[in-house]
Amino acid sequence: MPRTPRPATWVPAERDGAQMMEQTLQQWRSLGPRADLWVFGYASLVWRPEFEAAEQRIATVHGYHRCLHMYSRVNRGTPERPGLVFALMRGGSCTGMALRLPHDQVEAAMPALWAREMPNPVYDPKWLRADTAQGPVPALAFTLHPNSPNHTGHLSEAQYRDIFAHARGRYGSTLDYARQTLDGLRRHGIEDRSLARLLKLADDLE
């Protein structure tokens, strides 16, 4: 499994996104001369991947969990009223989808994937073991460190409800995004009980 160097900073404005992408490609190349690229999808990559995966597998990673703990000030909110997007953070486990890009397509597809996931280099790309029914695969995952300025820290039920009611960005509301993620997971037979409980807070919201 490739090792990802510890970042010098977690402040997105101080990071070089292009350099991070090239480092990730180098790590992928180290997997072998004909290695495919597996990407671990845990939120919108499950229901809107925006690339044609040659194969999709239900997969579980251990040591990380899916949580709605990252501020979004453009896509699902605004600077004045930040919304939320999902992050993959340390602790617990997470079931999502492992998406396979064939070796010959990786170099061409990576810039679009990077622009989607890392328009601002907020996430920490990591290689995680993704366990699937067909065996484990090394998967690229976009994780969030708790030191990131985009990490929300603990949010109360009242704060979640307020964000669900009001936060909207260029791609729609936080509430719609969270509901689409829950529905997308369920279409693959994946149940996220903590997300389902969280969305109960918005049952009476339009």
PDB file of N, CA and C in Angstrom, residues 44-103:
ATOM      1  N   SER A  44     -20.949  11.488  -2.543  1.00  0.00           N
ATOM      2  CA  SER A  44     -21.481  11.738  -3.881  1.00  0.00           C
ATOM      3  C   SER A  44     -20.841  10.873  -4.955  1.00  0.00           C
ATOM      4  N   LEU A  45     -19.635  10.354  -4.728  1.00  0.00           N
ATOM      5  CA  LEU A  45     -19.054   9.432  -5.704  1.00  0.00           C
ATOM      6  C   LEU A  45     -19.872   8.149  -5.823  1.00  0.00           C
ATOM      7  N   VAL A  46     -20.686   7.860  -4.809  1.00  0.00           N
ATOM      8  CA  VAL A  46     -21.547   6.679  -4.865  1.00  0.00           C
ATOM      9  C   VAL A  46     -22.688   6.898  -5.863  1.00  0.00           C
ATOM     10  N   TRP A  47     -23.271   8.099  -5.860  1.00  0.00           N
ATOM     11  CA  TRP A  47     -24.468   8.338  -6.679  1.00  0.00           C
ATOM     12  C   TRP A  47     -24.244   9.281  -7.855  1.00  0.00           C
ATOM     13  N   ARG A  48     -23.062   9.921  -7.932  1.00  0.00           N
ATOM     14  CA  ARG A  48     -22.753  10.807  -9.067  1.00  0.00           C
ATOM     15  C   ARG A  48     -21.250  10.799  -9.315  1.00  0.00           C
ATOM     16  N   PRO A  49     -20.713   9.671  -9.782  1.00  0.00           N
ATOM     17  CA  PRO A  49     -19.254   9.572  -9.914  1.00  0.00           C
ATOM     18  C   PRO A  49     -18.660  10.440 -11.022  1.00  0.00           C
ATOM     19  N   GLU A  50     -19.396  10.728 -12.064  1.00  0.00           N
ATOM     20  CA  GLU A  50     -18.929  11.560 -13.176  1.00  0.00           C
ATOM     21  C   GLU A  50     -17.780  10.940 -13.966  1.00  0.00           C
ATOM     22  N   PHE A  51     -17.553   9.660 -13.786  1.00  0.00           N
ATOM     23  CA  PHE A  51     -16.646   8.940 -14.686  1.00  0.00           C
ATOM     24  C   PHE A  51     -17.183   7.522 -14.825  1.00  0.00           C
ATOM     25  N   GLU A  52     -16.815   6.886 -15.909  1.00  0.00           N
ATOM     26  CA  GLU A  52     -17.320   5.550 -16.208  1.00  0.00           C
ATOM     27  C   GLU A  52     -16.419   4.519 -15.553  1.00  0.00           C
ATOM     28  N   ALA A  53     -16.888   3.939 -14.465  1.00  0.00           N
ATOM     29  CA  ALA A  53     -16.114   2.913 -13.781  1.00  0.00           C
ATOM     30  C   ALA A  53     -16.257   1.587 -14.518  1.00  0.00           C
ATOM     31  N   ALA A  54     -15.139   0.912 -14.728  1.00  0.00           N
ATOM     32  CA  ALA A  54     -15.192  -0.399 -15.379  1.00  0.00           C
ATOM     33  C   ALA A  54     -15.803  -1.446 -14.461  1.00  0.00           C
ATOM     34  N   GLU A  55     -15.770  -1.172 -13.155  1.00  0.00           N
ATOM     35  CA  GLU A  55     -16.294  -2.114 -12.171  1.00  0.00           C
ATOM     36  C   GLU A  55     -16.627  -1.348 -10.902  1.00  0.00           C
ATOM     37  N   GLN A  56     -17.680  -1.768 -10.243  1.00  0.00           N
ATOM     38  CA  GLN A  56     -18.058  -1.206  -8.947  1.00  0.00           C
ATOM     39  C   GLN A  56     -18.252  -2.343  -7.953  1.00  0.00           C
ATOM     40  N   ARG A  57     -17.691  -2.173  -6.766  1.00  0.00           N
ATOM     41  CA  ARG A  57     -17.865  -3.178  -5.720  1.00  0.00           C
ATOM     42  C   ARG A  57     -18.246  -2.492  -4.412  1.00  0.00           C
ATOM     43  N   ILE A  58     -19.177  -3.077  -3.691  1.00  0.00           N
ATOM     44  CA  ILE A  58     -19.394  -2.632  -2.317  1.00  0.00           C
ATOM     45  C   ILE A  58     -18.123  -2.916  -1.532  1.00  0.00           C
ATOM     46  N   ALA A  59     -17.671  -1.925  -0.776  1.00  0.00           N
ATOM     47  CA  ALA A  59     -16.383  -2.041  -0.091  1.00  0.00           C
ATOM     48  C   ALA A  59     -16.461  -1.404   1.291  1.00  0.00           C
ATOM     49  N   THR A  60     -15.682  -1.933   2.213  1.00  0.00           N
ATOM     50  CA  THR A  60     -15.590  -1.396   3.564  1.00  0.00           C
ATOM     51  C   THR A  60     -14.146  -1.068   3.890  1.00  0.00           C
ATOM     52  N   VAL A  61     -13.925   0.128   4.418  1.00  0.00           N
ATOM     53  CA  VAL A  61     -12.611   0.497   4.931  1.00  0.00           C
ATOM     54  C   VAL A  61     -12.714   0.579   6.447  1.00  0.00           C
ATOM     55  N   HIS A  62     -11.689   0.104   7.110  1.00  0.00           N
ATOM     56  CA  HIS A  62     -11.645   0.119   8.574  1.00  0.00           C
ATOM     57  C   HIS A  62     -10.671   1.195   9.041  1.00  0.00           C
ATOM     58  N   GLY A  63     -11.045   1.859  10.118  1.00  0.00           N
ATOM     59  CA  GLY A  63     -10.213   2.927  10.654  1.00  0.00           C
ATOM     60  C   GLY A  63     -10.667   4.311  10.249  1.00  0.00           C
ATOM     61  N   TYR A  64     -11.699   4.382   9.404  1.00  0.00           N
ATOM     62  CA  TYR A  64     -12.261   5.666   8.973  1.00  0.00           C
ATOM     63  C   TYR A  64     -13.784   5.556   8.932  1.00  0.00           C
ATOM     64  N   HIS A  65     -14.452   6.693   9.124  1.00  0.00           N
ATOM     65  CA  HIS A  65     -15.907   6.695   9.077  1.00  0.00           C
ATOM     66  C   HIS A  65     -16.401   7.889   8.265  1.00  0.00           C
ATOM     67  N   ARG A  66     -17.602   7.757   7.720  1.00  0.00           N
ATOM     68  CA  ARG A  66     -18.262   8.822   6.961  1.00  0.00           C
ATOM     69  C   ARG A  66     -18.963   9.756   7.948  1.00  0.00           C
ATOM     70  N   CYS A  67     -18.760  11.067   7.784  1.00  0.00           N
ATOM     71  CA  CYS A  67     -19.426  12.008   8.692  1.00  0.00           C
ATOM     72  C   CYS A  67     -19.671  13.333   7.977  1.00  0.00           C
ATOM     73  N   LEU A  68     -20.722  13.995   8.367  1.00  0.00           N
ATOM     74  CA  LEU A  68     -21.093  15.283   7.791  1.00  0.00           C
ATOM     75  C   LEU A  68     -20.452  16.388   8.626  1.00  0.00           C
ATOM     76  N   HIS A  69     -19.120  16.456   8.504  1.00  0.00           N
ATOM     77  CA  HIS A  69     -18.333  17.313   9.392  1.00  0.00           C
ATOM     78  C   HIS A  69     -17.374  18.220   8.635  1.00  0.00           C
ATOM     79  N   MET A  70     -17.711  18.564   7.390  1.00  0.00           N
ATOM     80  CA  MET A  70     -16.842  19.461   6.634  1.00  0.00           C
ATOM     81  C   MET A  70     -17.658  20.625   6.099  1.00  0.00           C
ATOM     82  N   TYR A  71     -17.186  21.843   6.357  1.00  0.00           N
ATOM     83  CA  TYR A  71     -17.895  23.024   5.874  1.00  0.00           C
ATOM     84  C   TYR A  71     -17.789  23.129   4.355  1.00  0.00           C
ATOM     85  N   SER A  72     -18.884  23.560   3.738  1.00  0.00           N
ATOM     86  CA  SER A  72     -18.923  23.847   2.306  1.00  0.00           C
ATOM     87  C   SER A  72     -19.430  25.268   2.136  1.00  0.00           C
ATOM     88  N   ARG A  73     -18.570  26.134   1.593  1.00  0.00           N
ATOM     89  CA  ARG A  73     -18.925  27.555   1.456  1.00  0.00           C
ATOM     90  C   ARG A  73     -19.217  27.949   0.010  1.00  0.00           C
ATOM     91  N   VAL A  74     -19.220  26.952  -0.897  1.00  0.00           N
ATOM     92  CA  VAL A  74     -19.530  27.223  -2.297  1.00  0.00           C
ATOM     93  C   VAL A  74     -20.578  26.223  -2.811  1.00  0.00           C
ATOM     94  N   ASN A  75     -20.237  24.934  -2.771  1.00  0.00           N
ATOM     95  CA  ASN A  75     -21.096  23.924  -3.400  1.00  0.00           C
ATOM     96  C   ASN A  75     -22.424  23.737  -2.686  1.00  0.00           C
ATOM     97  N   ARG A  76     -22.403  23.681  -1.360  1.00  0.00           N
ATOM     98  CA  ARG A  76     -23.622  23.401  -0.587  1.00  0.00           C
ATOM     99  C   ARG A  76     -23.915  24.468   0.457  1.00  0.00           C
ATOM    100  N   GLY A  77     -23.270  25.619   0.315  1.00  0.00           N
ATOM    101  CA  GLY A  77     -23.492  26.725   1.230  1.00  0.00           C
ATOM    102  C   GLY A  77     -22.828  27.969   0.676  1.00  0.00           C
ATOM    103  N   THR A  78     -22.743  28.985   1.495  1.00  0.00           N
ATOM    104  CA  THR A  78     -22.090  30.240   1.110  1.00  0.00           C
ATOM    105  C   THR A  78     -21.151  30.657   2.235  1.00  0.00           C
ATOM    106  N   PRO A  79     -20.251  31.604   1.965  1.00  0.00           N
ATOM    107  CA  PRO A  79     -19.391  32.082   3.060  1.00  0.00           C
ATOM    108  C   PRO A  79     -20.195  32.631   4.236  1.00  0.00           C
ATOM    109  N   GLU A  80     -21.336  33.251   3.924  1.00  0.00           N
ATOM    110  CA  GLU A  80     -22.158  33.834   4.992  1.00  0.00           C
ATOM    111  C   GLU A  80     -22.939  32.761   5.753  1.00  0.00           C
ATOM    112  N   ARG A  81     -23.346  31.714   5.063  1.00  0.00           N
ATOM    113  CA  ARG A  81     -24.098  30.628   5.689  1.00  0.00           C
ATOM    114  C   ARG A  81     -23.539  29.307   5.170  1.00  0.00           C
ATOM    115  N   PRO A  82     -22.460  28.830   5.784  1.00  0.00           N
ATOM    116  CA  PRO A  82     -21.817  27.613   5.290  1.00  0.00           C
ATOM    117  C   PRO A  82     -22.734  26.392   5.385  1.00  0.00           C
ATOM    118  N   GLY A  83     -22.632  25.558   4.375  1.00  0.00           N
ATOM    119  CA  GLY A  83     -23.286  24.264   4.409  1.00  0.00           C
ATOM    120  C   GLY A  83     -22.294  23.186   4.800  1.00  0.00           C
ATOM    121  N   LEU A  84     -22.679  21.945   4.550  1.00  0.00           N
ATOM    122  CA  LEU A  84     -21.850  20.811   4.937  1.00  0.00           C
ATOM    123  C   LEU A  84     -21.719  19.832   3.783  1.00  0.00           C
ATOM    124  N   VAL A  85     -20.584  19.153   3.746  1.00  0.00           N
ATOM    125  CA  VAL A  85     -20.397  17.998   2.873  1.00  0.00           C
ATOM    126  C   VAL A  85     -19.743  16.894   3.700  1.00  0.00           C
ATOM    127  N   PHE A  86     -19.797  15.688   3.163  1.00  0.00           N
ATOM    128  CA  PHE A  86     -19.259  14.549   3.906  1.00  0.00           C
ATOM    129  C   PHE A  86     -17.738  14.526   3.864  1.00  0.00           C
ATOM    130  N   ALA A  87     -17.189  13.956   4.906  1.00  0.00           N
ATOM    131  CA  ALA A  87     -15.750  13.714   4.986  1.00  0.00           C
ATOM    132  C   ALA A  87     -15.542  12.285   5.467  1.00  0.00           C
ATOM    133  N   LEU A  88     -14.370  11.774   5.184  1.00  0.00           N
ATOM    134  CA  LEU A  88     -13.939  10.473   5.692  1.00  0.00           C
ATOM    135  C   LEU A  88     -12.883  10.761   6.753  1.00  0.00           C
ATOM    136  N   MET A  89     -13.213  10.451   8.003  1.00  0.00           N
ATOM    137  CA  MET A  89     -12.332  10.804   9.110  1.00  0.00           C
ATOM    138  C   MET A  89     -11.983   9.577   9.936  1.00  0.00           C
ATOM    139  N   ARG A  90     -10.903   9.685  10.674  1.00  0.00           N
ATOM    140  CA  ARG A  90     -10.388   8.537  11.429  1.00  0.00           C
ATOM    141  C   ARG A  90     -11.381   8.057  12.486  1.00  0.00           C
ATOM    142  N   GLY A  91     -11.383   6.722  12.654  1.00  0.00           N
ATOM    143  CA  GLY A  91     -12.226   6.095  13.652  1.00  0.00           C
ATOM    144  C   GLY A  91     -13.350   5.300  13.033  1.00  0.00           C
ATOM    145  N   GLY A  92     -13.603   4.117  13.573  1.00  0.00           N
ATOM    146  CA  GLY A  92     -14.730   3.317  13.114  1.00  0.00           C
ATOM    147  C   GLY A  92     -14.472   2.657  11.773  1.00  0.00           C
ATOM    148  N   SER A  93     -15.521   2.555  10.975  1.00  0.00           N
ATOM    149  CA  SER A  93     -15.416   1.949   9.648  1.00  0.00           C
ATOM    150  C   SER A  93     -16.446   2.599   8.740  1.00  0.00           C
ATOM    151  N   CYS A  94     -16.310   2.356   7.449  1.00  0.00           N
ATOM    152  CA  CYS A  94     -17.199   2.972   6.478  1.00  0.00           C
ATOM    153  C   CYS A  94     -17.417   2.013   5.325  1.00  0.00           C
ATOM    154  N   THR A  95     -18.678   1.812   4.954  1.00  0.00           N
ATOM    155  CA  THR A  95     -19.011   1.027   3.777  1.00  0.00           C
ATOM    156  C   THR A  95     -19.471   1.954   2.667  1.00  0.00           C
ATOM    157  N   GLY A  96     -18.862   1.793   1.512  1.00  0.00           N
ATOM    158  CA  GLY A  96     -19.183   2.595   0.338  1.00  0.00           C
ATOM    159  C   GLY A  96     -18.949   1.770  -0.906  1.00  0.00           C
ATOM    160  N   MET A  97     -18.450   2.423  -1.952  1.00  0.00           N
ATOM    161  CA  MET A  97     -18.228   1.751  -3.222  1.00  0.00           C
ATOM    162  C   MET A  97     -16.777   1.923  -3.663  1.00  0.00           C
ATOM    163  N   ALA A  98     -16.168   0.819  -4.090  1.00  0.00           N
ATOM    164  CA  ALA A  98     -14.860   0.861  -4.738  1.00  0.00           C
ATOM    165  C   ALA A  98     -15.100   0.901  -6.243  1.00  0.00           C
ATOM    166  N   LEU A  99     -14.588   1.935  -6.883  1.00  0.00           N
ATOM    167  CA  LEU A  99     -14.803   2.166  -8.309  1.00  0.00           C
ATOM    168  C   LEU A  99     -13.474   1.967  -9.037  1.00  0.00           C
ATOM    169  N   ARG A 100     -13.481   1.134 -10.065  1.00  0.00           N
ATOM    170  CA  ARG A 100     -12.232   0.789 -10.756  1.00  0.00           C
ATOM    171  C   ARG A 100     -12.099   1.528 -12.071  1.00  0.00           C
ATOM    172  N   LEU A 101     -10.971   2.218 -12.199  1.00  0.00           N
ATOM    173  CA  LEU A 101     -10.575   2.822 -13.465  1.00  0.00           C
ATOM    174  C   LEU A 101      -9.479   1.959 -14.078  1.00  0.00           C
ATOM    175  N   PRO A 102      -9.647   1.496 -15.328  1.00  0.00           N
ATOM    176  CA  PRO A 102      -8.610   0.686 -15.954  1.00  0.00           C
ATOM    177  C   PRO A 102      -7.299   1.462 -16.097  1.00  0.00           C
ATOM    178  N   HIS A 103      -6.214   0.740 -16.041  1.00  0.00           N
ATOM    179  CA  HIS A 103      -4.878   1.330 -16.080  1.00  0.00           C
ATOM    180  C   HIS A 103      -4.730   2.351 -17.205  1.00  0.00           C
TER     181      HIS A 103
END
